[in-house]
Amino acid sequence: MRLGLIGFGNIGTALLGLIAEGAPLDHLTVLVRPGAADAARSRLDGELKGAARSHALVSDAAGLLADRPDLVVECAGHSAAEAHAPAVLRAGIDVVLVSTGALADPALEGALEAAAAEGGARLILPAGAVGAIDLLSALGAGGGLEVRYRGIKPPAAWAGTPAAEILDLASLAEPAIFFTGTAREAAAAYPKNANVAATLALAGAGFEATRVELMADPSAPGNVHEYSVVSPIANYTIRIENKPSSGNAKTSATTIYSVLREIRNRLGPVAI
């Protein structure tokens, strides 16, 4: 596989570390900000050398497309998804969009769907840090969904977000809910923490009908995602206790493995 990667932060580097443990990619193209190229090159030539037989660094979508990737993974945030993903989709290349919360912006959602249709490509939304998305999506066909989600993370994981203006995160001694609203509102206000809310909304009842609570809990065992579904076909409740990734408390380690699964499904004879 010739893989394109938009972003070289915690998710991207951890993903390449996992790939390096198996069979290397034929070629890797990484789109990074111009000022980050030297640091990225050092890591690709160093501890991540086993991820691909060859690699290149580019600074825009045109450079990425010139390297002819078979698949592109976006893991750089909402602004990067808006800046680069449409051109990749219009070129007929599938994009795995890790920043699913970006689709809370109706204009961007429409632009990405139009670009995919124009290029005959697919915008792939990985499950990320949450599970049973296949069941939720299946139940959606029956209508009448009621979906409620609660995201629980240690106080440190909410640092640098609006939660820090509502709560004294450093001295928090008990669980505290600081946000209640729709999935669209959560994704807009907490773009680095509420991708799960967006994924649930896109798979199920939609952004306005999916209710969200966000909580800081000093006793949380990790990044916890709970949601319940009521439908005419089936009801279920799920709780997932994710360990945070080693490089970023805001990101669950399972998100990285979810993207790895999408890549493996492209490479193997059986897709699960």
Tab-separated table of N, CA, C and O in Angstrom, residues 133-245:
chain	number	residue	atom	x	y	z
A	133	ILE	N	-20.861	0.555	16.670
A	133	ILE	CA	-21.328	1.486	15.648
A	133	ILE	C	-22.066	0.740	14.532
A	133	ILE	O	-23.011	1.270	13.933
A	134	ASP	N	-21.647	-0.486	14.260
A	134	ASP	CA	-22.341	-1.271	13.240
A	134	ASP	C	-23.790	-1.507	13.633
A	134	ASP	O	-24.709	-1.382	12.815
A	135	LEU	N	-24.035	-1.829	14.903
A	135	LEU	CA	-25.399	-2.072	15.378
A	135	LEU	C	-26.215	-0.786	15.353
A	135	LEU	O	-27.370	-0.776	14.909
A	136	LEU	N	-25.624	0.305	15.811
A	136	LEU	CA	-26.334	1.586	15.810
A	136	LEU	C	-26.734	1.983	14.399
A	136	LEU	O	-27.873	2.409	14.156
A	137	SER	N	-25.822	1.835	13.457
A	137	SER	CA	-26.114	2.183	12.074
A	137	SER	C	-27.215	1.296	11.496
A	137	SER	O	-28.088	1.766	10.760
A	138	ALA	N	-27.187	0.016	11.851
A	138	ALA	CA	-28.220	-0.903	11.367
A	138	ALA	C	-29.585	-0.529	11.922
A	138	ALA	O	-30.593	-0.530	11.197
A	139	LEU	N	-29.646	-0.182	13.206
A	139	LEU	CA	-30.919	0.191	13.828
A	139	LEU	C	-31.463	1.486	13.243
A	139	LEU	O	-32.679	1.710	13.230
A	140	GLY	N	-30.588	2.336	12.759
A	140	GLY	CA	-31.014	3.609	12.191
A	140	GLY	C	-31.963	3.444	11.024
A	140	GLY	O	-32.821	4.300	10.777
A	141	ALA	N	-31.833	2.336	10.306
A	141	ALA	CA	-32.710	2.093	9.158
A	141	ALA	C	-34.158	1.916	9.593
A	141	ALA	O	-35.081	2.114	8.795
A	142	GLY	N	-34.366	1.531	10.864
A	142	GLY	CA	-35.716	1.327	11.366
A	142	GLY	C	-36.359	2.588	11.901
A	142	GLY	O	-37.555	2.602	12.200
A	143	GLY	N	-35.578	3.672	12.041
A	143	GLY	CA	-36.117	4.928	12.545
A	143	GLY	C	-36.419	4.880	14.035
A	143	GLY	O	-36.232	3.860	14.708
A	144	GLY	N	-36.888	5.991	14.559
A	144	GLY	CA	-37.309	6.060	15.949
A	144	GLY	C	-36.200	5.921	16.966
A	144	GLY	O	-36.434	5.479	18.095
A	145	LEU	N	-34.989	6.313	16.616
A	145	LEU	CA	-33.858	6.146	17.530
A	145	LEU	C	-33.844	7.221	18.610
A	145	LEU	O	-34.112	8.399	18.344
A	146	GLU	N	-33.487	6.809	19.820
A	146	GLU	CA	-33.166	7.726	20.903
A	146	GLU	C	-31.763	7.371	21.379
A	146	GLU	O	-31.523	6.247	21.824
A	147	VAL	N	-30.831	8.305	21.264
A	147	VAL	CA	-29.438	8.048	21.611
A	147	VAL	C	-28.973	9.074	22.636
A	147	VAL	O	-29.104	10.281	22.420
A	148	ARG	N	-28.422	8.576	23.743
A	148	ARG	CA	-27.859	9.434	24.784
A	148	ARG	C	-26.425	8.997	25.056
A	148	ARG	O	-26.172	7.817	25.285
A	149	TYR	N	-25.529	9.966	25.049
A	149	TYR	CA	-24.098	9.682	25.213
A	149	TYR	C	-23.524	10.486	26.371
A	149	TYR	O	-23.875	11.660	26.563
A	150	ARG	N	-22.637	9.841	27.136
A	150	ARG	CA	-21.886	10.540	28.183
A	150	ARG	C	-20.404	10.257	28.005
A	150	ARG	O	-19.994	9.091	27.945
A	151	GLY	N	-19.605	11.307	27.900
A	151	GLY	CA	-18.155	11.180	27.809
A	151	GLY	C	-17.524	11.572	29.127
A	151	GLY	O	-17.758	12.677	29.627
A	152	ILE	N	-16.747	10.678	29.698
A	152	ILE	CA	-16.132	10.895	31.009
A	152	ILE	C	-14.628	10.763	30.865
A	152	ILE	O	-14.125	9.732	30.406
A	153	LYS	N	-13.897	11.815	31.274
A	153	LYS	CA	-12.438	11.776	31.195
A	153	LYS	C	-11.852	12.381	32.465
A	153	LYS	O	-12.508	13.171	33.152
A	154	PRO	N	-10.607	12.029	32.796
A	154	PRO	CA	-9.946	12.677	33.929
A	154	PRO	C	-9.837	14.176	33.695
A	154	PRO	O	-9.813	14.633	32.544
A	155	PRO	N	-9.773	14.962	34.753
A	155	PRO	CA	-9.704	16.421	34.584
A	155	PRO	C	-8.607	16.888	33.631
A	155	PRO	O	-8.815	17.825	32.846
A	156	ALA	N	-7.439	16.241	33.667
A	156	ALA	CA	-6.328	16.670	32.816
A	156	ALA	C	-6.664	16.580	31.335
A	156	ALA	O	-6.122	17.337	30.517
A	157	ALA	N	-7.547	15.658	30.974
A	157	ALA	CA	-7.910	15.496	29.570
A	157	ALA	C	-8.764	16.642	29.053
A	157	ALA	O	-8.894	16.826	27.845
A	158	TRP	N	-9.343	17.432	29.974
A	158	TRP	CA	-10.173	18.565	29.565
A	158	TRP	C	-9.403	19.895	29.634
A	158	TRP	O	-9.976	20.957	29.386
A	159	ALA	N	-8.130	19.833	29.962
A	159	ALA	CA	-7.323	21.058	30.020
A	159	ALA	C	-7.287	21.714	28.638
A	159	ALA	O	-7.220	21.039	27.606
A	160	GLY	N	-7.345	23.029	28.620
A	160	GLY	CA	-7.301	23.750	27.358
A	160	GLY	C	-8.615	23.786	26.613
A	160	GLY	O	-8.656	24.237	25.465
A	161	THR	N	-9.694	23.328	27.230
A	161	THR	CA	-11.026	23.360	26.622
A	161	THR	C	-11.915	24.302	27.428
A	161	THR	O	-11.539	24.760	28.509
A	162	PRO	N	-13.129	24.590	26.954
A	162	PRO	CA	-14.041	25.436	27.732
A	162	PRO	C	-14.352	24.881	29.125
A	162	PRO	O	-14.782	25.638	30.001
A	163	ALA	N	-14.125	23.584	29.340
A	163	ALA	CA	-14.361	23.009	30.661
A	163	ALA	C	-13.487	23.675	31.718
A	163	ALA	O	-13.888	23.804	32.884
A	164	ALA	N	-12.293	24.106	31.314
A	164	ALA	CA	-11.371	24.749	32.255
A	164	ALA	C	-11.884	26.102	32.718
A	164	ALA	O	-11.454	26.611	33.759
A	165	GLU	N	-12.811	26.690	31.958
A	165	GLU	CA	-13.405	27.959	32.357
A	165	GLU	C	-14.604	27.755	33.267
A	165	GLU	O	-15.040	28.688	33.956
A	166	ILE	N	-15.124	26.532	33.292
A	166	ILE	CA	-16.301	26.215	34.101
A	166	ILE	C	-15.919	25.568	35.423
A	166	ILE	O	-16.524	25.834	36.464
A	167	LEU	N	-14.877	24.719	35.380
A	167	LEU	CA	-14.458	23.961	36.552
A	167	LEU	C	-13.012	24.291	36.914
A	167	LEU	O	-12.212	24.634	36.040
A	168	ASP	N	-12.685	24.131	38.175
A	168	ASP	CA	-11.292	24.184	38.615
A	168	ASP	C	-10.736	22.770	38.473
A	168	ASP	O	-10.786	21.973	39.404
A	169	LEU	N	-10.239	22.463	37.302
A	169	LEU	CA	-9.837	21.096	36.994
A	169	LEU	C	-8.720	20.599	37.900
A	169	LEU	O	-8.676	19.419	38.270
A	170	ALA	N	-7.815	21.462	38.265
A	170	ALA	CA	-6.656	21.051	39.067
A	170	ALA	C	-7.043	20.567	40.450
A	170	ALA	O	-6.366	19.701	41.022
A	171	SER	N	-8.125	21.104	40.998
A	171	SER	CA	-8.506	20.728	42.364
A	171	SER	C	-9.819	19.965	42.426
A	171	SER	O	-10.383	19.785	43.511
A	172	LEU	N	-10.299	19.494	41.297
A	172	LEU	CA	-11.585	18.790	41.268
A	172	LEU	C	-11.512	17.505	42.096
A	172	LEU	O	-10.631	16.677	41.889
A	173	ALA	N	-12.448	17.339	43.029
A	173	ALA	CA	-12.417	16.190	43.942
A	173	ALA	C	-13.529	15.195	43.679
A	173	ALA	O	-13.505	14.076	44.226
A	174	GLU	N	-14.503	15.539	42.860
A	174	GLU	CA	-15.609	14.642	42.576
A	174	GLU	C	-16.080	14.845	41.146
A	174	GLU	O	-15.764	15.864	40.524
A	175	PRO	N	-16.836	13.876	40.602
A	175	PRO	CA	-17.293	14.006	39.214
A	175	PRO	C	-18.140	15.255	39.013
A	175	PRO	O	-18.924	15.635	39.889
A	176	ALA	N	-17.980	15.885	37.864
A	176	ALA	CA	-18.741	17.096	37.569
A	176	ALA	C	-19.118	17.133	36.095
A	176	ALA	O	-18.247	17.037	35.225
A	177	ILE	N	-20.410	17.257	35.813
A	177	ILE	CA	-20.884	17.437	34.440
A	177	ILE	C	-20.791	18.917	34.100
A	177	ILE	O	-21.300	19.758	34.832
A	178	PHE	N	-20.128	19.235	33.022
A	178	PHE	CA	-19.952	20.639	32.643
A	178	PHE	C	-20.579	20.979	31.306
A	178	PHE	O	-20.602	22.140	30.886
A	179	PHE	N	-21.100	19.974	30.593
A	179	PHE	CA	-21.753	20.241	29.311
A	179	PHE	C	-22.945	19.310	29.145
A	179	PHE	O	-22.843	18.096	29.370
A	180	THR	N	-24.050	19.873	28.725
A	180	THR	CA	-25.234	19.108	28.322
A	180	THR	C	-25.800	19.779	27.080
A	180	THR	O	-26.025	20.994	27.076
A	181	GLY	N	-26.001	19.001	26.040
A	181	GLY	CA	-26.523	19.585	24.814
A	181	GLY	C	-26.601	18.562	23.701
A	181	GLY	O	-26.620	17.345	23.943
A	182	THR	N	-26.585	19.036	22.468
A	182	THR	CA	-26.655	18.150	21.309
A	182	THR	C	-25.244	17.738	20.873
A	182	THR	O	-24.248	18.360	21.252
A	183	ALA	N	-25.192	16.725	20.046
A	183	ALA	CA	-23.900	16.283	19.515
A	183	ALA	C	-23.265	17.374	18.658
A	183	ALA	O	-22.041	17.515	18.636
A	184	ARG	N	-24.070	18.161	17.977
A	184	ARG	CA	-23.518	19.235	17.151
A	184	ARG	C	-22.859	20.291	18.034
A	184	ARG	O	-21.761	20.775	17.748
A	185	GLU	N	-23.516	20.648	19.118
A	185	GLU	CA	-22.959	21.637	20.034
A	185	GLU	C	-21.685	21.116	20.693
A	185	GLU	O	-20.712	21.853	20.859
A	186	ALA	N	-21.679	19.842	21.070
A	186	ALA	CA	-20.502	19.254	21.717
A	186	ALA	C	-19.315	19.226	20.772
A	186	ALA	O	-18.186	19.568	21.151
A	187	ALA	N	-19.540	18.824	19.519
A	187	ALA	CA	-18.446	18.739	18.553
A	187	ALA	C	-17.868	20.110	18.234
A	187	ALA	O	-16.662	20.254	18.022
A	188	ALA	N	-18.728	21.132	18.232
A	188	ALA	CA	-18.254	22.477	17.938
A	188	ALA	C	-17.462	23.062	19.106
A	188	ALA	O	-16.441	23.725	18.908
A	189	ALA	N	-17.917	22.806	20.333
A	189	ALA	CA	-17.279	23.398	21.508
A	189	ALA	C	-16.042	22.634	21.967
A	189	ALA	O	-15.125	23.215	22.550
A	190	TYR	N	-16.018	21.322	21.698
A	190	TYR	CA	-14.918	20.473	22.170
A	190	TYR	C	-14.372	19.647	21.006
A	190	TYR	O	-14.508	18.420	20.985
A	191	PRO	N	-13.774	20.296	20.006
A	191	PRO	CA	-13.381	19.596	18.776
A	191	PRO	C	-12.356	18.497	18.972
A	191	PRO	O	-12.295	17.569	18.166
A	192	LYS	N	-11.538	18.573	20.037
A	192	LYS	CA	-10.526	17.543	20.264
A	192	LYS	C	-10.995	16.461	21.229
A	192	LYS	O	-10.275	15.491	21.473
A	193	ASN	N	-12.196	16.611	21.770
A	193	ASN	CA	-12.676	15.677	22.777
A	193	ASN	C	-14.004	15.015	22.438
A	193	ASN	O	-14.398	14.067	23.120
A	194	ALA	N	-14.723	15.526	21.443
A	194	ALA	CA	-16.085	15.055	21.212
A	194	ALA	C	-16.284	14.388	19.862
A	194	ALA	O	-17.390	14.378	19.331
A	195	ASN	N	-15.221	13.814	19.286
A	195	ASN	CA	-15.389	13.085	18.033
A	195	ASN	C	-16.323	11.901	18.193
A	195	ASN	O	-17.041	11.528	17.258
A	196	VAL	N	-16.327	11.288	19.382
A	196	VAL	CA	-17.220	10.149	19.620
A	196	VAL	C	-18.673	10.585	19.494
A	196	VAL	O	-19.501	9.889	18.891
A	197	ALA	N	-19.020	11.731	20.054
A	197	ALA	CA	-20.387	12.233	19.951
A	197	ALA	C	-20.786	12.407	18.487
A	197	ALA	O	-21.910	12.068	18.086
A	198	ALA	N	-19.870	12.918	17.684
A	198	ALA	CA	-20.151	13.104	16.259
A	198	ALA	C	-20.314	11.765	15.545
A	198	ALA	O	-21.205	11.607	14.705
A	199	THR	N	-19.466	10.805	15.874
A	199	THR	CA	-19.558	9.487	15.248
A	199	THR	C	-20.900	8.836	15.549
A	199	THR	O	-21.555	8.266	14.660
A	200	LEU	N	-21.333	8.920	16.809
A	200	LEU	CA	-22.631	8.362	17.182
A	200	LEU	C	-23.758	9.062	16.435
A	200	LEU	O	-24.701	8.410	15.961
A	201	ALA	N	-23.674	10.373	16.321
A	201	ALA	CA	-24.710	11.120	15.621
A	201	ALA	C	-24.792	10.742	14.153
A	201	ALA	O	-25.877	10.545	13.596
A	202	LEU	N	-23.643	10.629	13.513
A	202	LEU	CA	-23.612	10.305	12.084
A	202	LEU	C	-24.097	8.887	11.819
A	202	LEU	O	-24.716	8.607	10.790
A	203	ALA	N	-23.819	7.979	12.749
A	203	ALA	CA	-24.244	6.588	12.580
A	203	ALA	C	-25.714	6.395	12.904
A	203	ALA	O	-26.352	5.473	12.377
A	204	GLY	N	-26.253	7.246	13.787
A	204	GLY	CA	-27.586	6.987	14.305
A	204	GLY	C	-28.619	8.046	14.044
A	204	GLY	O	-29.094	8.213	12.919
A	205	ALA	N	-28.945	8.832	15.088
A	205	ALA	CA	-30.122	9.698	15.048
A	205	ALA	C	-29.857	11.092	14.507
A	205	ALA	O	-30.787	11.884	14.358
A	206	GLY	N	-28.603	11.418	14.216
A	206	GLY	CA	-28.282	12.749	13.714
A	206	GLY	C	-27.752	13.661	14.806
A	206	GLY	O	-27.872	13.378	15.995
A	207	PHE	N	-27.177	14.776	14.387
A	207	PHE	CA	-26.503	15.673	15.326
A	207	PHE	C	-27.464	16.331	16.306
A	207	PHE	O	-27.125	16.528	17.472
A	208	GLU	N	-28.648	16.699	15.863
A	208	GLU	CA	-29.575	17.413	16.742
A	208	GLU	C	-30.279	16.474	17.707
A	208	GLU	O	-30.595	16.861	18.843
A	209	ALA	N	-30.527	15.238	17.307
A	209	ALA	CA	-31.297	14.310	18.135
A	209	ALA	C	-30.438	13.502	19.093
A	209	ALA	O	-30.977	12.823	19.972
A	210	THR	N	-29.121	13.553	18.944
A	210	THR	CA	-28.224	12.813	19.841
A	210	THR	C	-27.866	13.708	21.023
A	210	THR	O	-27.252	14.756	20.861
A	211	ARG	N	-28.262	13.271	22.216
A	211	ARG	CA	-28.036	14.062	23.423
A	211	ARG	C	-26.692	13.696	24.053
A	211	ARG	O	-26.312	12.525	24.090
A	212	VAL	N	-25.990	14.703	24.545
A	212	VAL	CA	-24.622	14.516	25.027
A	212	VAL	C	-24.438	15.139	26.401
A	212	VAL	O	-24.928	16.249	26.663
A	213	GLU	N	-23.723	14.418	27.264
A	213	GLU	CA	-23.212	14.962	28.518
A	213	GLU	C	-21.705	14.747	28.545
A	213	GLU	O	-21.227	13.681	28.151
A	214	LEU	N	-20.970	15.739	28.999
A	214	LEU	CA	-19.528	15.615	29.158
A	214	LEU	C	-19.179	15.840	30.621
A	214	LEU	O	-19.696	16.770	31.252
A	215	MET	N	-18.288	14.988	31.139
A	215	MET	CA	-17.994	14.997	32.567
A	215	MET	C	-16.497	14.890	32.821
A	215	MET	O	-15.785	14.147	32.127
A	216	ALA	N	-16.034	15.621	33.820
A	216	ALA	CA	-14.676	15.458	34.343
A	216	ALA	C	-14.767	14.671	35.641
A	216	ALA	O	-15.577	15.000	36.512
A	217	ASP	N	-13.957	13.622	35.757
A	217	ASP	CA	-14.035	12.749	36.937
A	217	ASP	C	-12.611	12.372	37.363
A	217	ASP	O	-11.916	11.659	36.637
A	218	PRO	N	-12.163	12.833	38.527
A	218	PRO	CA	-10.804	12.511	38.966
A	218	PRO	C	-10.582	11.025	39.220
A	218	PRO	O	-9.431	10.582	39.265
A	219	SER	N	-11.638	10.250	39.367
A	219	SER	CA	-11.493	8.807	39.584
A	219	SER	C	-11.737	7.999	38.317
A	219	SER	O	-11.786	6.761	38.361
A	220	ALA	N	-11.866	8.652	37.175
A	220	ALA	CA	-12.103	7.938	35.917
A	220	ALA	C	-10.947	6.996	35.609
A	220	ALA	O	-9.783	7.383	35.742
A	221	PRO	N	-11.235	5.758	35.196
A	221	PRO	CA	-10.171	4.800	34.899
A	221	PRO	C	-9.464	5.052	33.576
A	221	PRO	O	-8.535	4.343	33.202
A	222	GLY	N	-9.893	6.051	32.870
A	222	GLY	CA	-9.346	6.395	31.548
A	222	GLY	C	-10.356	7.280	30.860
A	222	GLY	O	-11.090	8.030	31.508
A	223	ASN	N	-10.413	7.210	29.548
A	223	ASN	CA	-11.409	7.944	28.783
A	223	ASN	C	-12.618	7.029	28.593
A	223	ASN	O	-12.546	6.052	27.849
A	224	VAL	N	-13.703	7.335	29.285
A	224	VAL	CA	-14.863	6.452	29.340
A	224	VAL	C	-15.959	6.980	28.413
A	224	VAL	O	-16.288	8.176	28.436
A	225	HIS	N	-16.510	6.079	27.624
A	225	HIS	CA	-17.608	6.424	26.728
A	225	HIS	C	-18.794	5.518	27.041
A	225	HIS	O	-18.689	4.290	26.959
A	226	GLU	N	-19.910	6.137	27.403
A	226	GLU	CA	-21.138	5.412	27.693
A	226	GLU	C	-22.235	5.935	26.765
A	226	GLU	O	-22.359	7.136	26.572
A	227	TYR	N	-23.005	5.026	26.199
A	227	TYR	CA	-24.181	5.503	25.478
A	227	TYR	C	-25.275	4.446	25.482
A	227	TYR	O	-25.012	3.244	25.619
A	228	SER	N	-26.507	4.924	25.405
A	228	SER	CA	-27.664	4.038	25.392
A	228	SER	C	-28.500	4.333	24.153
A	228	SER	O	-28.573	5.473	23.686
A	229	VAL	N	-29.099	3.285	23.625
A	229	VAL	CA	-29.916	3.383	22.421
A	229	VAL	C	-31.271	2.739	22.677
A	229	VAL	O	-31.343	1.611	23.192
A	230	VAL	N	-32.317	3.456	22.339
A	230	VAL	CA	-33.681	2.913	22.390
A	230	VAL	C	-34.247	3.013	20.984
A	230	VAL	O	-34.200	4.087	20.361
A	231	SER	N	-34.757	1.886	20.477
A	231	SER	CA	-35.340	1.886	19.139
A	231	SER	C	-36.471	0.861	19.080
A	231	SER	O	-36.585	0.008	19.969
A	232	PRO	N	-37.308	0.912	18.044
A	232	PRO	CA	-38.368	-0.084	17.906
A	232	PRO	C	-37.842	-1.497	17.659
A	232	PRO	O	-38.580	-2.471	17.805
A	233	ILE	N	-36.555	-1.607	17.295
A	233	ILE	CA	-35.994	-2.905	16.920
A	233	ILE	C	-35.210	-3.533	18.053
A	233	ILE	O	-35.302	-4.739	18.313
A	234	ALA	N	-34.428	-2.734	18.763
A	234	ALA	CA	-33.598	-3.249	19.862
A	234	ALA	C	-33.165	-2.088	20.743
A	234	ALA	O	-33.080	-0.941	20.293
A	235	ASN	N	-32.891	-2.407	21.996
A	235	ASN	CA	-32.341	-1.441	22.941
A	235	ASN	C	-31.002	-1.971	23.443
A	235	ASN	O	-30.852	-3.177	23.641
A	236	TYR	N	-30.048	-1.065	23.651
A	236	TYR	CA	-28.795	-1.519	24.254
A	236	TYR	C	-28.073	-0.362	24.930
A	236	TYR	O	-28.331	0.800	24.643
A	237	THR	N	-27.198	-0.740	25.848
A	237	THR	CA	-26.346	0.212	26.551
A	237	THR	C	-24.933	-0.320	26.533
A	237	THR	O	-24.717	-1.531	26.707
A	238	ILE	N	-23.963	0.558	26.337
A	238	ILE	CA	-22.567	0.126	26.262
A	238	ILE	C	-21.695	1.112	27.030
A	238	ILE	O	-21.969	2.311	27.040
A	239	ARG	N	-20.689	0.590	27.705
A	239	ARG	CA	-19.704	1.417	28.414
A	239	ARG	C	-18.324	0.901	28.050
A	239	ARG	O	-18.046	-0.302	28.180
A	240	ILE	N	-17.467	1.792	27.588
A	240	ILE	CA	-16.118	1.422	27.189
A	240	ILE	C	-15.131	2.258	27.997
A	240	ILE	O	-15.210	3.491	28.014
A	241	GLU	N	-14.230	1.590	28.678
A	241	GLU	CA	-13.194	2.265	29.458
A	241	GLU	C	-11.886	2.191	28.693
A	241	GLU	O	-11.191	1.187	28.696
A	242	ASN	N	-11.573	3.273	27.986
A	242	ASN	CA	-10.378	3.313	27.144
A	242	ASN	C	-9.181	3.845	27.927
A	242	ASN	O	-9.299	4.776	28.722
A	243	LYS	N	-8.037	3.260	27.661
A	243	LYS	CA	-6.797	3.826	28.179
A	243	LYS	C	-6.392	4.993	27.277
A	243	LYS	O	-6.516	4.910	26.054
A	244	PRO	N	-5.920	6.090	27.865
A	244	PRO	CA	-5.474	7.202	27.022
A	244	PRO	C	-4.223	6.828	26.245
A	244	PRO	O	-3.433	5.992	26.688
A	245	SER	N	-4.048	7.439	25.092
A	245	SER	CA	-2.823	7.205	24.339
A	245	SER	C	-1.645	7.777	25.113
A	245	SER	O	-1.789	8.703	25.909
